[in-house]
Every structure is written in structure tokens, then in C-alpha cells.
mmCIF file of C-alpha atoms in Angstrom:
data_model
loop_
_atom_site.group_PDB
_atom_site.id
_atom_site.type_symbol
_atom_site.label_atom_id
_atom_site.label_comp_id
_atom_site.label_asym_id
_atom_site.label_seq_id
_atom_site.Cartn_x
_atom_site.Cartn_y
_atom_site.Cartn_z
ATOM 1 C CA MET A 1 -11.592 10.522 -82.171
ATOM 2 C CA VAL A 2 -14.749 12.909 -83.076
ATOM 3 C CA ALA A 3 -16.661 10.011 -84.625
ATOM 4 C CA LEU A 4 -16.127 7.901 -82.045
ATOM 5 C CA GLU A 5 -17.555 10.835 -79.534
ATOM 6 C CA LYS A 6 -20.773 10.848 -81.635
ATOM 7 C CA VAL A 7 -21.670 7.266 -81.475
ATOM 8 C CA VAL A 8 -24.868 6.489 -80.087
ATOM 9 C CA ALA A 9 -23.961 3.325 -77.549
ATOM 10 C CA ASP A 10 -27.268 2.066 -77.027
ATOM 11 C CA ARG A 11 -27.655 -1.558 -76.452
ATOM 12 C CA ASN A 12 -31.171 -1.472 -78.119
ATOM 13 C CA ARG A 13 -29.613 -0.667 -81.500
ATOM 14 C CA VAL A 14 -27.478 -3.507 -81.549
ATOM 15 C CA TYR A 15 -28.339 -5.790 -84.515
ATOM 16 C CA ASP A 16 -29.114 -9.415 -83.342
ATOM 17 C CA HIS A 17 -27.516 -11.145 -86.654
ATOM 18 C CA PRO A 18 -25.843 -14.532 -86.731
ATOM 19 C CA ASN A 19 -22.496 -13.418 -86.476
ATOM 20 C CA LYS A 20 -22.536 -10.921 -83.501
ATOM 21 C CA THR A 21 -21.025 -13.088 -80.894
ATOM 22 C CA LEU A 22 -18.595 -14.185 -83.626
ATOM 23 C CA PHE A 23 -16.803 -10.667 -83.926
ATOM 24 C CA ARG A 24 -17.483 -9.243 -80.259
ATOM 25 C CA GLY A 25 -13.656 -10.036 -79.639
ATOM 26 C CA TYR A 26 -10.262 -8.938 -81.275
ATOM 27 C CA ALA A 27 -8.576 -10.754 -84.211
ATOM 28 C CA LEU A 28 -5.261 -9.271 -82.846
ATOM 29 C CA PRO A 29 -4.546 -8.879 -79.110
ATOM 30 C CA ASP A 30 -6.751 -6.129 -77.392
ATOM 31 C CA LEU A 31 -4.302 -3.236 -77.311
ATOM 32 C CA HIS A 32 -5.514 -2.094 -73.851
ATOM 33 C CA LEU A 33 -3.396 -5.151 -72.457
ATOM 34 C CA PHE A 34 -0.468 -3.083 -74.166
ATOM 35 C CA LEU A 35 -1.564 0.250 -72.215
ATOM 36 C CA THR A 36 -2.927 -0.562 -69.146
ATOM 37 C CA SER A 37 -1.563 -3.653 -67.917
ATOM 38 C CA GLY A 38 1.620 -4.234 -65.346
ATOM 39 C CA ARG A 39 2.249 -7.156 -67.361
ATOM 40 C CA SER A 40 2.527 -5.003 -70.813
ATOM 41 C CA ALA A 41 6.379 -6.169 -71.456
ATOM 42 C CA MET A 42 5.386 -9.796 -71.080
ATOM 43 C CA TYR A 43 2.480 -9.660 -73.209
ATOM 44 C CA THR A 44 4.524 -8.126 -75.896
ATOM 45 C CA ILE A 45 7.087 -10.723 -75.888
ATOM 46 C CA CYS A 46 4.428 -13.355 -76.037
ATOM 47 C CA TRP A 47 2.686 -11.622 -78.862
ATOM 48 C CA LEU A 48 5.641 -11.173 -80.893
ATOM 49 C CA THR A 49 6.914 -14.922 -80.371
ATOM 50 C CA ILE A 50 3.209 -15.985 -81.962
ATOM 51 C CA LYS A 51 2.853 -12.705 -84.369
ATOM 52 C CA PRO A 52 3.873 -14.592 -87.483
ATOM 53 C CA LEU A 53 1.737 -17.585 -87.088
ATOM 54 C CA TRP A 54 -1.289 -15.666 -85.680
ATOM 55 C CA LEU A 55 -1.415 -13.328 -88.742
ATOM 56 C CA ASN A 56 -1.668 -15.932 -90.689
ATOM 57 C CA LEU A 57 -4.498 -17.834 -89.000
ATOM 58 C CA ALA A 58 -6.453 -14.184 -88.385
ATOM 59 C CA THR A 59 -6.427 -13.497 -91.903
ATOM 60 C CA ASN A 60 -7.772 -16.704 -92.806
ATOM 61 C CA ARG A 61 -10.246 -17.548 -90.121
ATOM 62 C CA VAL A 62 -13.227 -20.024 -91.487
ATOM 63 C CA GLY A 63 -15.521 -21.694 -89.429
ATOM 64 C CA GLU A 64 -18.409 -24.231 -89.946
ATOM 65 C CA GLY A 65 -20.422 -23.003 -93.405
ATOM 66 C CA GLY A 66 -17.826 -20.883 -94.485
ATOM 67 C CA LYS A 67 -18.339 -18.177 -91.643
ATOM 68 C CA CYS A 68 -15.734 -16.785 -89.489
ATOM 69 C CA SER A 69 -14.642 -18.586 -86.584
ATOM 70 C CA PRO A 70 -15.328 -16.419 -83.090
ATOM 71 C CA TYR A 71 -12.437 -14.027 -82.221
ATOM 72 C CA PRO A 72 -10.993 -14.174 -79.033
ATOM 73 C CA GLU A 73 -12.189 -11.718 -76.220
ATOM 74 C CA PRO A 74 -10.428 -9.557 -74.210
ATOM 75 C CA GLN A 75 -9.771 -11.835 -71.092
ATOM 76 C CA ASP A 76 -9.096 -14.578 -73.630
ATOM 77 C CA TRP A 77 -6.080 -12.914 -74.945
ATOM 78 C CA ARG A 78 -5.112 -12.043 -71.211
ATOM 79 C CA ALA A 79 -5.410 -15.618 -70.549
ATOM 80 C CA PHE A 80 -3.802 -16.836 -73.187
ATOM 81 C CA LEU A 81 -0.584 -14.690 -73.191
ATOM 82 C CA ALA A 82 -0.370 -15.266 -69.719
ATOM 83 C CA ASP A 83 -0.450 -19.045 -70.365
ATOM 84 C CA LEU A 84 2.084 -18.582 -72.914
ATOM 85 C CA CYS A 85 4.325 -17.004 -70.455
ATOM 86 C CA GLY A 86 4.253 -19.802 -68.347
ATOM 87 C CA LYS A 87 5.086 -22.424 -70.748
ATOM 88 C CA MET A 88 8.226 -20.633 -72.140
ATOM 89 C CA GLY A 89 9.263 -20.466 -68.532
ATOM 90 C CA LEU A 90 9.052 -16.462 -68.092
ATOM 91 C CA GLU A 91 8.009 -15.190 -64.698
ATOM 92 C CA VAL A 92 4.380 -13.745 -64.599
ATOM 93 C CA VAL A 93 4.385 -11.219 -61.542
ATOM 94 C CA SER A 94 1.175 -10.846 -59.749
ATOM 95 C CA SER A 95 0.005 -7.662 -58.898
ATOM 96 C CA GLY A 96 0.806 -6.675 -55.226
ATOM 97 C CA SER A 97 -3.017 -5.888 -54.193
ATOM 98 C CA GLN A 98 -3.543 -9.319 -55.259
ATOM 99 C CA SER A 99 -0.942 -10.898 -53.590
ATOM 100 C CA ARG A 100 -2.292 -9.084 -50.129
ATOM 101 C CA LYS A 101 -5.703 -10.052 -50.597
ATOM 102 C CA ASN A 102 -4.583 -13.706 -50.610
ATOM 103 C CA ALA A 103 -2.421 -13.400 -47.905
ATOM 104 C CA SER A 104 -5.146 -12.122 -45.820
ATOM 105 C CA GLU A 105 -7.557 -15.114 -46.717
ATOM 106 C CA SER A 106 -8.337 -18.220 -44.425
ATOM 107 C CA LYS A 107 -6.500 -21.411 -45.655
ATOM 108 C CA GLU A 108 -10.475 -22.662 -45.950
ATOM 109 C CA ALA A 109 -11.265 -19.502 -47.940
ATOM 110 C CA GLN A 110 -8.384 -19.982 -50.083
ATOM 111 C CA GLU A 111 -8.956 -23.475 -51.008
ATOM 112 C CA ALA A 112 -12.406 -22.555 -51.867
ATOM 113 C CA ARG A 113 -11.455 -19.706 -54.225
ATOM 114 C CA HIS A 114 -8.546 -22.011 -55.935
ATOM 115 C CA GLY A 115 -11.610 -24.680 -56.270
ATOM 116 C CA ARG A 116 -13.782 -21.790 -58.147
ATOM 117 C CA GLU A 117 -11.032 -20.527 -60.350
ATOM 118 C CA LYS A 118 -9.996 -24.197 -61.141
ATOM 119 C CA ARG A 119 -13.353 -24.488 -62.281
ATOM 120 C CA TRP A 120 -13.632 -21.190 -64.174
ATOM 121 C CA LYS A 121 -10.369 -22.040 -65.863
ATOM 122 C CA THR A 122 -11.186 -25.508 -66.825
ATOM 123 C CA LYS A 123 -14.612 -24.248 -68.518
ATOM 124 C CA ASP A 124 -12.636 -20.992 -70.106
ATOM 125 C CA ASP A 125 -9.775 -23.245 -71.397
ATOM 126 C CA THR A 126 -12.318 -25.527 -73.393
ATOM 127 C CA ASN A 127 -14.242 -22.408 -74.683
ATOM 128 C CA ARG A 128 -10.974 -20.824 -75.791
ATOM 129 C CA VAL A 129 -9.801 -23.592 -77.953
ATOM 130 C CA ASP A 130 -11.897 -23.033 -80.663
ATOM 131 C CA LYS A 131 -10.843 -19.312 -80.872
ATOM 132 C CA PHE A 132 -6.911 -19.584 -80.739
ATOM 133 C CA GLU A 133 -6.723 -22.893 -82.875
ATOM 134 C CA LEU A 134 -2.901 -22.178 -82.439
ATOM 135 C CA ASP A 135 -0.620 -25.122 -81.137
ATOM 136 C CA THR A 136 1.767 -23.816 -78.519
ATOM 137 C CA SER A 137 3.177 -27.091 -77.572
ATOM 138 C CA LEU A 138 6.304 -25.697 -79.887
ATOM 139 C CA TYR A 139 6.619 -22.950 -76.956
ATOM 140 C CA THR A 140 8.215 -24.622 -74.038
ATOM 141 C CA SER A 141 11.331 -21.958 -73.743
ATOM 142 C CA PRO A 142 11.910 -18.184 -74.830
ATOM 143 C CA SER A 143 13.608 -17.469 -78.223
ATOM 144 C CA ASP A 144 15.172 -14.350 -79.384
ATOM 145 C CA ILE A 145 12.635 -11.840 -80.243
ATOM 146 C CA PHE A 146 12.964 -9.315 -83.344
ATOM 147 C CA TRP A 147 11.255 -6.446 -84.180
ATOM 148 C CA ARG A 148 11.329 -4.450 -87.841
ATOM 149 C CA GLY A 149 14.259 -7.092 -88.619
ATOM 150 C CA LYS A 150 16.543 -6.390 -85.661
ATOM 151 C CA LEU A 151 17.413 -8.158 -82.469
ATOM 152 C CA LEU A 152 14.973 -6.877 -79.543
ATOM 153 C CA LEU A 153 15.733 -9.417 -76.800
ATOM 154 C CA THR A 154 17.908 -12.382 -76.826
ATOM 155 C CA LYS A 155 16.661 -15.581 -75.196
ATOM 156 C CA ASP A 156 19.136 -15.640 -72.369
ATOM 157 C CA ALA A 157 18.114 -11.979 -71.644
ATOM 158 C CA LEU A 158 14.381 -13.273 -71.499
ATOM 159 C CA ARG A 159 15.383 -16.377 -68.992
ATOM 160 C CA ASN A 160 17.021 -13.912 -66.544
ATOM 161 C CA ASN A 161 13.993 -12.009 -66.605
ATOM 162 C CA GLN A 162 15.117 -9.079 -68.395
ATOM 163 C CA PHE A 163 11.930 -8.176 -70.216
ATOM 164 C CA THR A 164 12.394 -4.061 -70.953
ATOM 165 C CA VAL A 165 10.971 -3.103 -74.274
ATOM 166 C CA ARG A 166 12.085 0.353 -75.321
ATOM 167 C CA ASN A 167 9.415 2.970 -75.377
ATOM 168 C CA SER A 168 9.733 3.736 -79.191
ATOM 169 C CA VAL A 169 9.233 0.169 -79.938
ATOM 170 C CA SER A 170 6.228 -0.152 -77.616
ATOM 171 C CA LYS A 171 4.614 2.689 -79.256
ATOM 172 C CA GLU A 172 4.952 1.019 -82.840
ATOM 173 C CA ILE A 173 3.819 -2.055 -81.664
ATOM 174 C CA ILE A 174 0.266 -0.482 -80.307
ATOM 175 C CA TRP A 175 0.167 1.786 -83.434
ATOM 176 C CA GLU A 176 0.510 -1.682 -85.302
ATOM 177 C CA LEU A 177 -2.212 -3.126 -83.417
ATOM 178 C CA PHE A 178 -4.243 -0.344 -83.550
ATOM 179 C CA ASN A 179 -4.270 -0.102 -87.381
ATOM 180 C CA GLN A 180 -4.529 -4.067 -88.088
ATOM 181 C CA ASN A 181 -7.199 -4.919 -85.719
ATOM 182 C CA PHE A 182 -9.027 -1.594 -87.424
ATOM 183 C CA ALA A 183 -8.280 -3.651 -90.930
ATOM 184 C CA LEU A 184 -9.577 -6.957 -89.861
ATOM 185 C CA GLU A 185 -12.748 -5.039 -88.229
ATOM 186 C CA LEU A 186 -13.532 -3.249 -91.208
ATOM 187 C CA LEU A 187 -13.358 -6.624 -92.806
ATOM 188 C CA ALA A 188 -15.351 -8.477 -90.993
ATOM 189 C CA LEU A 189 -18.164 -5.739 -91.054
ATOM 190 C CA ASP A 190 -18.315 -5.992 -94.749
ATOM 191 C CA ARG A 191 -18.559 -9.409 -94.401
ATOM 192 C CA VAL A 192 -21.500 -8.932 -92.202
ATOM 193 C CA ILE A 193 -23.378 -6.875 -94.201
ATOM 194 C CA PHE A 194 -22.356 -8.924 -97.282
ATOM 195 C CA PRO A 195 -22.181 -12.500 -96.000
ATOM 196 C CA ARG A 196 -19.536 -14.316 -98.361
ATOM 197 C CA ASP A 197 -21.128 -17.850 -97.868
ATOM 198 C CA SER A 198 -24.188 -16.357 -100.447
ATOM 199 C CA MET A 199 -21.802 -15.140 -102.803
ATOM 200 C CA THR A 200 -19.770 -16.920 -105.424
ATOM 201 C CA ASP A 201 -15.834 -16.924 -104.875
ATOM 202 C CA GLU A 202 -15.565 -14.269 -107.400
ATOM 203 C CA GLU A 203 -17.735 -11.695 -105.897
ATOM 204 C CA ALA A 204 -16.353 -12.676 -102.459
ATOM 205 C CA MET A 205 -12.680 -12.034 -103.987
ATOM 206 C CA GLU A 206 -14.284 -8.763 -105.235
ATOM 207 C CA GLY A 207 -16.071 -7.753 -102.332
ATOM 208 C CA ASP A 208 -12.575 -8.479 -100.218
ATOM 209 C CA ALA A 209 -10.554 -6.187 -102.731
ATOM 210 C CA LYS A 210 -12.915 -3.359 -101.923
ATOM 211 C CA VAL A 211 -11.983 -3.364 -98.432
ATOM 212 C CA SER A 212 -7.982 -4.075 -99.270
ATOM 213 C CA ALA A 213 -7.937 -0.792 -101.562
ATOM 214 C CA CYS A 214 -8.650 1.255 -98.549
ATOM 215 C CA PHE A 215 -4.776 0.314 -97.342
ATOM 216 C CA PRO A 216 -1.702 1.082 -98.649
ATOM 217 C CA ASP A 217 -0.576 -1.383 -101.666
ATOM 218 C CA GLY A 218 -3.903 -3.036 -100.936
ATOM 219 C CA ILE A 219 -2.209 -4.879 -98.275
ATOM 220 C CA LEU A 220 -4.952 -5.283 -95.401
ATOM 221 C CA VAL A 221 -2.581 -6.812 -92.705
ATOM 222 C CA GLY A 222 1.373 -6.828 -93.639
ATOM 223 C CA MET A 223 4.171 -8.348 -91.406
ATOM 224 C CA ALA A 224 6.419 -5.462 -92.587
ATOM 225 C CA PHE A 225 6.195 -2.708 -90.537
ATOM 226 C CA PRO A 226 5.708 0.821 -92.790
ATOM 227 C CA THR A 227 8.483 3.353 -92.978
ATOM 228 C CA VAL A 228 5.823 5.859 -94.933
ATOM 229 C CA ASP A 229 3.140 7.431 -93.012
ATOM 230 C CA GLN A 230 0.254 7.217 -95.422
ATOM 231 C CA GLY A 231 -3.331 5.561 -95.369
ATOM 232 C CA LEU A 232 -6.310 6.384 -93.488
ATOM 233 C CA GLY A 233 -4.649 7.395 -90.335
ATOM 234 C CA ALA A 234 -1.756 9.142 -92.038
ATOM 235 C CA LEU A 235 -1.241 13.052 -90.064
ATOM 236 C CA ARG A 236 -0.996 14.984 -93.643
ATOM 237 C CA TRP A 237 -4.279 15.029 -95.566
ATOM 238 C CA ARG A 238 -2.593 14.547 -98.644
ATOM 239 C CA ASP A 239 -1.565 11.196 -97.596
ATOM 240 C CA ARG A 240 -4.970 9.941 -96.786
ATOM 241 C CA ILE A 241 -6.799 11.195 -100.172
ATOM 242 C CA GLU A 242 -6.445 7.931 -102.114
ATOM 243 C CA TYR A 243 -7.420 5.596 -99.004
ATOM 244 C CA VAL A 244 -10.297 8.092 -98.101
ATOM 245 C CA GLU A 245 -11.958 7.877 -101.616
ATOM 246 C CA ALA A 246 -11.620 3.919 -101.510
ATOM 247 C CA PHE A 247 -13.300 4.381 -98.082
ATOM 248 C CA ARG A 248 -16.250 6.389 -99.610
ATOM 249 C CA LEU A 249 -16.685 3.810 -102.238
ATOM 250 C CA LEU A 250 -16.745 0.937 -100.027
ATOM 251 C CA LEU A 251 -19.494 2.502 -97.306
ATOM 252 C CA SER A 252 -21.397 3.907 -100.279
ATOM 253 C CA THR A 253 -22.185 0.374 -101.039
ATOM 254 C CA TRP A 254 -23.406 -0.721 -97.589
ATOM 255 C CA LYS A 255 -26.924 -1.659 -97.154
ATOM 256 C CA GLY A 256 -29.332 -3.457 -94.957
ATOM 257 C CA GLU A 257 -31.439 -3.340 -91.728
ATOM 258 C CA MET A 258 -29.021 -1.893 -89.517
ATOM 259 C CA VAL A 259 -27.223 0.484 -91.688
ATOM 260 C CA SER A 260 -28.215 4.167 -92.491
ATOM 261 C CA GLU A 261 -28.764 3.900 -95.981
ATOM 262 C CA GLY A 262 -29.405 7.545 -96.336
ATOM 263 C CA VAL A 263 -26.093 8.286 -95.306
ATOM 264 C CA ALA A 264 -24.383 5.364 -97.821
ATOM 265 C CA LEU A 265 -26.448 7.124 -100.270
ATOM 266 C CA GLN A 266 -24.868 10.377 -99.671
ATOM 267 C CA LEU A 267 -21.304 8.972 -99.771
ATOM 268 C CA GLY A 268 -22.263 7.538 -103.188
ATOM 269 C CA GLY A 269 -23.646 10.513 -104.364
ATOM 270 C CA LEU A 270 -20.502 12.683 -103.790
ATOM 271 C CA ALA A 271 -17.833 13.311 -106.394
ATOM 272 C CA LEU A 272 -14.717 11.608 -106.731
ATOM 273 C CA VAL A 273 -11.918 12.582 -104.416
ATOM 274 C CA GLU A 274 -8.967 13.413 -106.580
ATOM 275 C CA SER A 275 -5.386 14.320 -105.910
ATOM 276 C CA THR A 276 -6.727 17.700 -106.673
ATOM 277 C CA ALA A 277 -8.875 17.760 -104.268
ATOM 278 C CA THR A 278 -8.620 20.566 -100.841
ATOM 279 C CA GLU A 279 -7.935 19.517 -97.337
ATOM 280 C CA GLN A 280 -11.430 21.031 -96.607
ATOM 281 C CA ARG A 281 -13.030 18.537 -98.832
ATOM 282 C CA VAL A 282 -11.204 15.553 -97.697
ATOM 283 C CA GLU A 283 -11.682 16.565 -93.809
ATOM 284 C CA ALA A 284 -15.571 17.018 -94.496
ATOM 285 C CA LEU A 285 -15.783 13.684 -96.122
ATOM 286 C CA GLU A 286 -14.038 11.872 -93.361
ATOM 287 C CA MET A 287 -16.311 13.534 -90.932
ATOM 288 C CA VAL A 288 -19.552 11.786 -92.335
ATOM 289 C CA ALA A 289 -17.670 8.697 -93.429
ATOM 290 C CA TYR A 290 -16.138 7.843 -90.116
ATOM 291 C CA ALA A 291 -18.905 8.810 -87.974
ATOM 292 C CA PHE A 292 -21.074 6.063 -90.484
ATOM 293 C CA TYR A 293 -18.676 3.636 -89.979
ATOM 294 C CA CYS A 294 -18.167 3.742 -86.100
ATOM 295 C CA GLN A 295 -22.031 3.920 -85.670
ATOM 296 C CA THR A 296 -22.837 0.859 -88.039
ATOM 297 C CA PHE A 297 -19.751 -1.084 -86.028
ATOM 298 C CA PHE A 298 -21.518 -0.476 -83.227
ATOM 299 C CA ASP A 299 -24.785 -1.162 -84.257
ATOM 300 C CA HIS A 300 -23.607 -4.938 -85.153
ATOM 301 C CA PHE A 301 -20.923 -5.377 -83.102
ATOM 302 C CA GLY A 302 -21.861 -3.682 -79.767
ATOM 303 C CA ARG A 303 -18.691 -2.048 -78.724
ATOM 304 C CA ALA A 304 -16.507 0.856 -80.327
ATOM 305 C CA PRO A 305 -14.292 -0.012 -83.233
ATOM 306 C CA CYS A 306 -10.847 0.359 -83.163
ATOM 307 C CA ILE A 307 -9.281 3.326 -85.348
ATOM 308 C CA PRO A 308 -6.410 4.042 -87.613
ATOM 309 C CA CYS A 309 -3.803 6.285 -86.038
ATOM 310 C CA ARG A 310 -0.945 8.236 -87.486
ATOM 311 C CA LEU A 311 2.806 6.332 -87.576
ATOM 312 C CA PRO A 312 4.269 7.085 -84.144
ATOM 313 C CA ARG A 313 7.497 9.352 -84.287
ATOM 314 C CA ASP A 314 10.488 9.237 -82.479
#
């Protein structure tokens, strides 16, 4: 959080590179939908329904010329998940304030508003197709929802509009979205700094491997929910050492017009962070590395990055 607070959020800093618009969205759902929305349970159910298929697509998004295709933006995710609710026959509850507003409108005003919304929706739906590329025709009714291999909600419960998701499960889902979005954003930024379409296949694989090394077992985005708190967001500093060192090595290679190469050189000149390192040494390195990452991310994508978090406890 300290690194995020230090980011200079000046729009004039944002680098006008070819991939800027491709990565301004979120590879996985914008986690704020699950934190602030009155429909968070609905969004959670729809997300868990498409999650296995979407994770495969999100980690293999390739557009023209080998470039990554655009990520959905927050409004795209909101509309997509709401539409999916409707296709499965789930009730999407409107906010009371919107209902009261609509009730106070004249018939003519309502017809005009509906016309505008229909035109906007048609335009948005056309733009959204390229971002999702996910066939939802099979999702015509609710199915049993599982989390961590256990039944969370039955399809019969969903048909009866029973959407309650335990708070402990919600915390785990939000944690996963934070960390997996961070992983895919880190990969996206590295691919912008070092475009893979200008590399050989071997060089591109090596570049991706450097990013994967920053995560437990070298897995960027996994299907299994971890049972051990380790990685860049782990609570205990000893559980972060290995990944902090991989993160340092990755960031030390970064260069370019919108990269502070002085900080990259500083990170590259530091001694290896080994298991014998002290807590102070690890935390001092993290302060430099995370501030560098967060600012570099903003300078390329124009928004704050997702950051890794410790595994939630019951």
C-alpha cells in the first residue's frame, strides 16, 4: 500500500505506446465489483460459473500480429456478468434509487431514455465481443457452483434465488482475484517493455519464465486455491524471500523510454537475496522494488496496479 501511495498519478506521465488501450482493463473481473456492488453475490456466482474456461482464455489472449487482445474494462465486466445472470435465469435486482428515479419519469422521458440505453447497449455489446471471445450460449440455466472442490450452491438453490455466499468464501475469491490480476498485469507490463512479437519463440518463453518465477511453483495463474501463505504477498517475510529475489531480477532487466533505468540498475546491482537475508534487508528491497513497479505500471497503463495480498485467515 505504501508503494501505491507514492505513485505520481500524473496523466502526462502515461506513455503513449501501442498497447496502452489493450491493457487498461482487467484480465480477470474487476475485484471492486465484489467489494462495493449490491449484486456481489450474483457476480460471484457468474464468475465461478465461467472461471475454468475464462482462465484458459485469459492466459492465452493473442490478437493480430501476436499482440495481446484488449482486456475488458470494469464496465465491460459489470455488463457481461449481469447479462450472464439474465441468460441463466437468475434475478438481477435493481437498486432502489434507480427504481425511484425511473418511477418519477414521464412516459415520454422513459421512452427516450430506453432508446438511448438501447443504442448505447448495442454499441457496447459490439465492442465487448472482441474483448471476451467467450461463447455463453451453453449457460442457459444455473448449475451447481463449487469452490475449492466443495459444493457451494446447488442449481436448485440458485433457481430459488438463494445466492448467499459465506463471508470466508468471499474473502478467498477476492484474494484470488487480487493475486491473479497482479500476476497477469505483471506479465502484461513485461510484454509491453519487451514485446514478444519481436522475439524468437525461445526468447519469448524465457521472458515469460522470468515472470512466472515470481510466483510459487512457477505457476502464474493456477486453478487450485493455495493452502500455504507464500509468495510476494505472504504475511511472513521468510515466505517471501525466494519470490522477492525473482521479482528483483525481473525488474532489474527493465529498460525503455518510460522506465526509470536508474532504479532498475540499482536493483540489478544489489547482492542476491538468499535464505540467510535479514528481515530488514528483504523489506528494504521490497520498498524499492514495489515503488518502481507501481510507478512503471501507472506510466504505461494510466491506472493503479493490482497488488499481491496475504492469504486470508478464517
